[in-house]
Coordinates of C-alpha atoms in Angstrom, one line a residue:
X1 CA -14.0 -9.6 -42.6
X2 CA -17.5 -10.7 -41.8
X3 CA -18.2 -12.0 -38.3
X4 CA -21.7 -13.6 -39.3
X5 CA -22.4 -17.1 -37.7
X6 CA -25.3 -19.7 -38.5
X7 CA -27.1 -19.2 -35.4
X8 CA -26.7 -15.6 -34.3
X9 CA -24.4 -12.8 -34.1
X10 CA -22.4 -11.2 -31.6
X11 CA -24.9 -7.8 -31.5
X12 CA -27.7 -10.4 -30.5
X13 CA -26.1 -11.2 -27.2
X14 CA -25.0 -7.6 -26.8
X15 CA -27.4 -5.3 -24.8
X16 CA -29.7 -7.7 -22.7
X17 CA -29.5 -10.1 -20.2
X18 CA -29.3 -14.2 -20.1
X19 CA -30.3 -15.7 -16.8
X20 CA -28.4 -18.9 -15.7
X21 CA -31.5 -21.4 -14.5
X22 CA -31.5 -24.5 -12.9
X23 CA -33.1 -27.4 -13.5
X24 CA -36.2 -28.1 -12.0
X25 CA -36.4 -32.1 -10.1
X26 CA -39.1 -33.7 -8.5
X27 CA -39.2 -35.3 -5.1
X28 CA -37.6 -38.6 -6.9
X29 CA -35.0 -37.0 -8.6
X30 CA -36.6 -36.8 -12.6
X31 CA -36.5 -33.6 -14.8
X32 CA -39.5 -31.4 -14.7
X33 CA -40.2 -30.8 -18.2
X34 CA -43.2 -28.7 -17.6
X35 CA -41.5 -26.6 -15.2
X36 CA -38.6 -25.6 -17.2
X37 CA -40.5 -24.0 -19.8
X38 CA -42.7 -22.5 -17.1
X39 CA -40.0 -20.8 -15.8
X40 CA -38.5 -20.1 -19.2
X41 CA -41.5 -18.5 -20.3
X42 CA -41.8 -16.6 -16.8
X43 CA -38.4 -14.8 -16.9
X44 CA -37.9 -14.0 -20.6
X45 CA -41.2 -12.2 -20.7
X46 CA -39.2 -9.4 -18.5
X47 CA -38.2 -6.1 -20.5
X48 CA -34.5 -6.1 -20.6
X49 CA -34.4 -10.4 -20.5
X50 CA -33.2 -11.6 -24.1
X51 CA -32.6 -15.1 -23.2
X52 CA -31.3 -18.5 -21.2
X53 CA -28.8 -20.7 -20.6
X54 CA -29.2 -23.9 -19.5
X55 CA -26.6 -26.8 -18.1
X56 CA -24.3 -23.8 -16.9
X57 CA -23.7 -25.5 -13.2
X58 CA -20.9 -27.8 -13.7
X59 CA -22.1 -30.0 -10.7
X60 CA -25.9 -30.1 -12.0
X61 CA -25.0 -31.1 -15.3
X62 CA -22.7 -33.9 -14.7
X63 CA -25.7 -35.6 -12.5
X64 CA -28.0 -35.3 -15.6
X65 CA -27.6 -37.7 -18.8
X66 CA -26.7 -36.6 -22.4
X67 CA -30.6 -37.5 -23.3
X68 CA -32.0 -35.2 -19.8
X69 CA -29.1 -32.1 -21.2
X70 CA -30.9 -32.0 -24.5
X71 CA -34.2 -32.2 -22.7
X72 CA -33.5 -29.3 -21.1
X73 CA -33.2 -27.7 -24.1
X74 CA -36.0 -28.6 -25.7
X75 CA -38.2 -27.5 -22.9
X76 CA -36.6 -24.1 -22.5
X77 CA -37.0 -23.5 -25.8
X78 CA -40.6 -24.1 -25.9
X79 CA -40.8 -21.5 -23.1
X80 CA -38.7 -19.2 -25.1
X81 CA -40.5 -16.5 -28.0
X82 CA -39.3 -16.2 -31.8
X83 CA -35.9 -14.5 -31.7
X84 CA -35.2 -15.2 -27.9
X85 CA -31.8 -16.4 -27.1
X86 CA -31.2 -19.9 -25.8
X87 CA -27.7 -20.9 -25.0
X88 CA -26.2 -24.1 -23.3
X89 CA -22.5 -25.3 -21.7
X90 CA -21.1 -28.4 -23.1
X91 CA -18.1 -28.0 -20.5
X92 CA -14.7 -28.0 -21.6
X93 CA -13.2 -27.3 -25.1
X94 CA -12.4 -30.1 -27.2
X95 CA -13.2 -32.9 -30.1
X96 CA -14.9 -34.5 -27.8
X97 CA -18.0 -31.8 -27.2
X98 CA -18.4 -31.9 -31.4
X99 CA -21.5 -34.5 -31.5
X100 CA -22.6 -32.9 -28.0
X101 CA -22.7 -29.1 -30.2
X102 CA -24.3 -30.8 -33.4
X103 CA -26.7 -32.4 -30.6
X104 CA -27.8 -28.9 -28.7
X105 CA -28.1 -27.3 -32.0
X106 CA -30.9 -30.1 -33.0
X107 CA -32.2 -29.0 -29.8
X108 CA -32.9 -25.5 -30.3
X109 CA -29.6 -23.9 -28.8
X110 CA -28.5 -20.7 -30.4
X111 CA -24.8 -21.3 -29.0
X112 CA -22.8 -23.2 -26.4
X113 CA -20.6 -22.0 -23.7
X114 CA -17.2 -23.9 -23.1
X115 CA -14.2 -23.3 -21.1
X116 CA -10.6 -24.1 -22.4
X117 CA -8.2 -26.3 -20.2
X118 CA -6.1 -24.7 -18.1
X119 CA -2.3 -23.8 -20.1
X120 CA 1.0 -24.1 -18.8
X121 CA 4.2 -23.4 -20.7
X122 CA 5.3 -26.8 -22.5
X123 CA 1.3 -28.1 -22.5
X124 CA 0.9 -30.9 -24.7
X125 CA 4.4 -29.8 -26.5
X126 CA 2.5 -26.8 -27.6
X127 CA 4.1 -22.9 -26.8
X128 CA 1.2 -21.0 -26.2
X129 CA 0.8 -19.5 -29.8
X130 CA 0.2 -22.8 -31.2
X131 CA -1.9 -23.0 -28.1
X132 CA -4.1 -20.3 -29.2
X133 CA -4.2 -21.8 -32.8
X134 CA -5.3 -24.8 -31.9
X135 CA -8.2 -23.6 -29.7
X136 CA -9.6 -21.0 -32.2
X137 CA -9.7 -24.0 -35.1
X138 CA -11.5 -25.9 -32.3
X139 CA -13.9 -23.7 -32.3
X140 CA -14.4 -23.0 -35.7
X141 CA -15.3 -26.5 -36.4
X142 CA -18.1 -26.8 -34.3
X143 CA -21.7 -26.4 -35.3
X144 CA -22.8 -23.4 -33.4
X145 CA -21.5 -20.0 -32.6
X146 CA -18.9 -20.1 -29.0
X147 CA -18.9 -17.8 -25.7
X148 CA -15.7 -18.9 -23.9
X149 CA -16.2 -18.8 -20.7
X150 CA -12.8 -17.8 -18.5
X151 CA -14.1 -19.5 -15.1
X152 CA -13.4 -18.4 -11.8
X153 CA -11.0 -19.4 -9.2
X154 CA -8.3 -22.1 -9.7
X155 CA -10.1 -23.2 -13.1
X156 CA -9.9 -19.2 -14.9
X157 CA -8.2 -19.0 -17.8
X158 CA -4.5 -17.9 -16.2
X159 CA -3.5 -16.4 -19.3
X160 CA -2.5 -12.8 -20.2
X161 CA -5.4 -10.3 -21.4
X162 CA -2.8 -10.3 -24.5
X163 CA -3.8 -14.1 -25.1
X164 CA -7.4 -13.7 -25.0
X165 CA -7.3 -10.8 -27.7
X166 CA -5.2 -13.3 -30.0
X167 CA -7.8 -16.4 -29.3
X168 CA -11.0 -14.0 -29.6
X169 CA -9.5 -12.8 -33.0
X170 CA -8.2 -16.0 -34.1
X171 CA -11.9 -17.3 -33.6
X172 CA -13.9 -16.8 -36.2
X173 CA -16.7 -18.7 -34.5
X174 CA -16.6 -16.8 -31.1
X175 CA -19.2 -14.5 -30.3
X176 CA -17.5 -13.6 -26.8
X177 CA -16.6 -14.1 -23.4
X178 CA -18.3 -14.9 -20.1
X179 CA -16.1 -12.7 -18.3
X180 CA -16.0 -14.7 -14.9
X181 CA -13.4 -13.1 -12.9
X182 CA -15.3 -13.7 -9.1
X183 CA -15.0 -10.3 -7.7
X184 CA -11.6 -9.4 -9.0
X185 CA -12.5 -5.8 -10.5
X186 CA -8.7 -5.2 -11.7
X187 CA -8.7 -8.9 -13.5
X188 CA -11.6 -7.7 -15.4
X189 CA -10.8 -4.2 -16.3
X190 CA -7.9 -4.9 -17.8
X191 CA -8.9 -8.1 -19.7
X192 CA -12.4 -6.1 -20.8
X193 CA -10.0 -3.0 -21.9
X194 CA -7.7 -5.4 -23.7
X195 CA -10.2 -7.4 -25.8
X196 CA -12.3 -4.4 -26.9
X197 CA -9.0 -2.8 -28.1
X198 CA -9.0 -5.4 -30.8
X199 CA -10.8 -4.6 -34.2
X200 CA -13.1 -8.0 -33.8
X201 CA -16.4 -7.1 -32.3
X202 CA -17.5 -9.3 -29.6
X203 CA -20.2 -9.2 -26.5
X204 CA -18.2 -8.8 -23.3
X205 CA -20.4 -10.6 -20.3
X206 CA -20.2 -9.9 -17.1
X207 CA -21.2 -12.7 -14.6
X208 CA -19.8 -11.8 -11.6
X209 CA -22.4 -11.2 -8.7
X210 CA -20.7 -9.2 -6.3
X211 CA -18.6 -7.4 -8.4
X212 CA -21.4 -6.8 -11.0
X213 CA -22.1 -3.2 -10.4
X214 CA -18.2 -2.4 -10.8
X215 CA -18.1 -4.4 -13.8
X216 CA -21.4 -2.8 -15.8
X217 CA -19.7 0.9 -14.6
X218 CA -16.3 0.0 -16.9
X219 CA -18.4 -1.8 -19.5
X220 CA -20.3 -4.8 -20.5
X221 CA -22.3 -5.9 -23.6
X222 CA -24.8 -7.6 -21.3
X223 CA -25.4 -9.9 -18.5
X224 CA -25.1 -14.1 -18.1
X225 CA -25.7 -14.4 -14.6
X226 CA -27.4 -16.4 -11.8
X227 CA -28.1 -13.5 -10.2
X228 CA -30.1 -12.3 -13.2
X229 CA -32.6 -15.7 -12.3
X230 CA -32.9 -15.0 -9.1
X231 CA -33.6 -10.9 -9.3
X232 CA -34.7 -10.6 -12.9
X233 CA -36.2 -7.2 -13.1
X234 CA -33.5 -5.8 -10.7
X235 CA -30.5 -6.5 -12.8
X236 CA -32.1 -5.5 -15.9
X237 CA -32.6 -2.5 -14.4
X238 CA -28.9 -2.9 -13.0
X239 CA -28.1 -3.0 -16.5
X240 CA -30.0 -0.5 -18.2
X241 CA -29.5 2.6 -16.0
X242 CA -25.5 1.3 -15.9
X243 CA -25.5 1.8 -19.7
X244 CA -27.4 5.0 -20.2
X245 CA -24.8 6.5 -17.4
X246 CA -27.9 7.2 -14.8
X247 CA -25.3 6.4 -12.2
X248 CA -27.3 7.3 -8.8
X249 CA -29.8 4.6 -9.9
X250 CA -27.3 2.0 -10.9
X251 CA -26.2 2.6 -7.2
X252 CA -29.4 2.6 -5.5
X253 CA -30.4 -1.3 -7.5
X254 CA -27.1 -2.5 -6.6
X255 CA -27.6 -1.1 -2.8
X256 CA -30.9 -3.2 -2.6
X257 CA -29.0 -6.2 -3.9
X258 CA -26.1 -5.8 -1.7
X259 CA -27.7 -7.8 0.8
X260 CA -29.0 -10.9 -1.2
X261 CA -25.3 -10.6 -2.9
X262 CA -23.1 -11.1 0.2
X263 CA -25.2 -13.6 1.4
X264 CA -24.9 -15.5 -2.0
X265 CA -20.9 -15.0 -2.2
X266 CA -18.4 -16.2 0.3
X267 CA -19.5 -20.1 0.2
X268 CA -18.1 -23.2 -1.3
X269 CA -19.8 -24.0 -4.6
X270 CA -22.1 -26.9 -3.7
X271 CA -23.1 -24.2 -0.8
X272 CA -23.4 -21.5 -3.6
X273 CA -26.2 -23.6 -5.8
X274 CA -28.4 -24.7 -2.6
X275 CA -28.9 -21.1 -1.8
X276 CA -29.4 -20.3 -5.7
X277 CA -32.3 -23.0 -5.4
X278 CA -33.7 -22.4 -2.3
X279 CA -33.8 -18.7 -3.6
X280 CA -34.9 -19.7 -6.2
X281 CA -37.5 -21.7 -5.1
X282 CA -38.5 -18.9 -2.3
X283 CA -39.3 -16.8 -5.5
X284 CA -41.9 -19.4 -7.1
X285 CA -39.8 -20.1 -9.5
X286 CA -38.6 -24.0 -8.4
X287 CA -40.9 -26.2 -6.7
X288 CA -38.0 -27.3 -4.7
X289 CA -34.7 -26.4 -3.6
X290 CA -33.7 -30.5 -4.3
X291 CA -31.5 -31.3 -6.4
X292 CA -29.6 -34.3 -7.2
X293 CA -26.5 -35.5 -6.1
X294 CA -26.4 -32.4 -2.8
X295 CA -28.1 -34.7 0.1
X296 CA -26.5 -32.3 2.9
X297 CA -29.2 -30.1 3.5
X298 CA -28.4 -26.0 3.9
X299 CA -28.3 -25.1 7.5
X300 CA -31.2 -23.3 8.9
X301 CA -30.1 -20.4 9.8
X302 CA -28.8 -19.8 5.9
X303 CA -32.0 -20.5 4.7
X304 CA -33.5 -18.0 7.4
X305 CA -31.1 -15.9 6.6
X306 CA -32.2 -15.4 2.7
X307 CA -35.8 -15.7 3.8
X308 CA -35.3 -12.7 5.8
X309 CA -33.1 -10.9 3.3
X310 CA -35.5 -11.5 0.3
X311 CA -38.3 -10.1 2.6
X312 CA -36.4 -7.1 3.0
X313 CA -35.4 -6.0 -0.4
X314 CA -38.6 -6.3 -2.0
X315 CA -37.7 -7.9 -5.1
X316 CA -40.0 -7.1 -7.8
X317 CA -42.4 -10.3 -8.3
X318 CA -42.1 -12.9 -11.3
X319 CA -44.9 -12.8 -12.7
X320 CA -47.0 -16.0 -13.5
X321 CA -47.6 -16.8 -17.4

């Protein structure tokens, strides 16, 4: 059976790493078009970066409109070089994300991410079989190639590692799984063991920050992580030396990030994207932390807190364009 899809296969995701980004506002609130392909442009030129994705934070893209979503496509992809991957959430599975796919594909997306609603026994009158069924001709109607993303926390995908190797072979459209997980190192081995025991080939992301350097050790077919925008170089490193089994340097990159990690982790997800920004802004790559829709401002002593930690572990510049 072939597992070719119109926009890319799963060996394209497989092997590099896609930074999550954030959008980029002004001091009134608008998109900064510039800036996203600025910073598009900045990160992917990286050895080991193969790509983006874009509308990933589930707060940040409910505050911008279908028109700004696409717009942040558009942008990133003009930051982006010929065969560089570009990848965008259109939130949960269903009909109702079909015009959204057709729309990002227009835009210059390679494939969406989507999550499936949460499944308990008797859902919709459906056993979970017909469950699974359903959700793999979901995504075999829609116009570009699928990573399922199985969430974290009280939104992950609560279903058996058994499940997800039905769904991912039922799927002819799926290219593979943002593994989510948080920092729950069993959860993932065992679902990671399970799906690559099927005969379907499929890119396995990891995406957990504080659990990553676990997670690359058992196996992963890349990276889709905020962390990876924040500390480009040092995850692709994290990566590479995890895959060709140079184990005391895997070590060492995930020692330096240990600190930037735990002050990352351990928040409540509003928290969680004001540090990504004002990290991300520390390291040139936002103008400003702002965002829309968070008017609480981060406490100063977090903020001194990841100024002091970023000064400390030397992250490796990103460079200008």
């Amino acid at each position: 059976m072939c597992f070719e899809h119109q926009g890319i296969t799963f060996e394209a995701l497989a092997g590099g790493i896609i930074a999550s980004t954030l959008t980029p506002f002004d001091d009134a609130g608008g998109v900064l078009c510039r800036a996203i392909t600025d910073q598009a442009s900045r990160l992917t030129r990286i050895d080991g970066l193969i790509g983006i994705a874009v509308n990933t934070t589930v707060r940040e893209r409910l505050t911008l409109s279908p028109e700004e979503r696409l717009e942040v496509i558009r942008c990133t992809r003009a930051g982006l070089e010929n065969g560089q991957i570009l990848v965008s959430c259109v939130g949960e599975l269903s009909e109702a994300v079909f015009n959204d796919v057709i729309a990002c594909k227009a835009a210059g997306a390679d494939a969406i991410i989507t999550f499936p609603s949460k499944w308990t026994t008797g859902f919709e009158g459906q056993t979970l079989g017909e469950r699974i069924t359903h959700l793999a001709a979901l995504t075999d109607r829609l116009a570009l190639p699928v990573i399922l993303a199985l969430g974290n926390g009280e939104n992950r995908w609560a279903d058996a590692p058994e499940d997800l190797a039905l769904l991912a072979v039922a799927g002819r459209q799926i290219l593979g799984f943002d593994m989510g997980h948080d920092d729950n190192v069993l959860r993932y081995d065992q679902d990671y063991y399970t799906l690559k025991g099927t005969d379907r080939p499929m890119a396995l992301l990891p995406s957990s920050e504080g659990a990553l350097f676990h997670n690359l050790n058992t196996g992963g077919d890349g990276v889709l992580s905020s962390l990876a925008y924040i500390a480009p170089h040092e995850v692709a490193a994290l990566y590479s030396a995890s895959r060709d089994g140079r184990f005391h340097e895997a070590q060492a990159i995930h020692n330096q990030l240990a600190p930037l990690i735990a002050i990352m982790n351990g928040h409540d997800i509003n928290t969680r994207e004001m540090l990504c920004r004002q990290a991300a802004h520390l390291r040139g790559l936002l103008a400003s932390p702002d965002a829309r829709g968070l008017d609480t401002p981060l406490c100063p002593h977090l903020i001194a807190s990841l100024q002091s930690t970023l000064d400390d572990i030397a992250l490796k510049p990103i460079s200008w364009v």
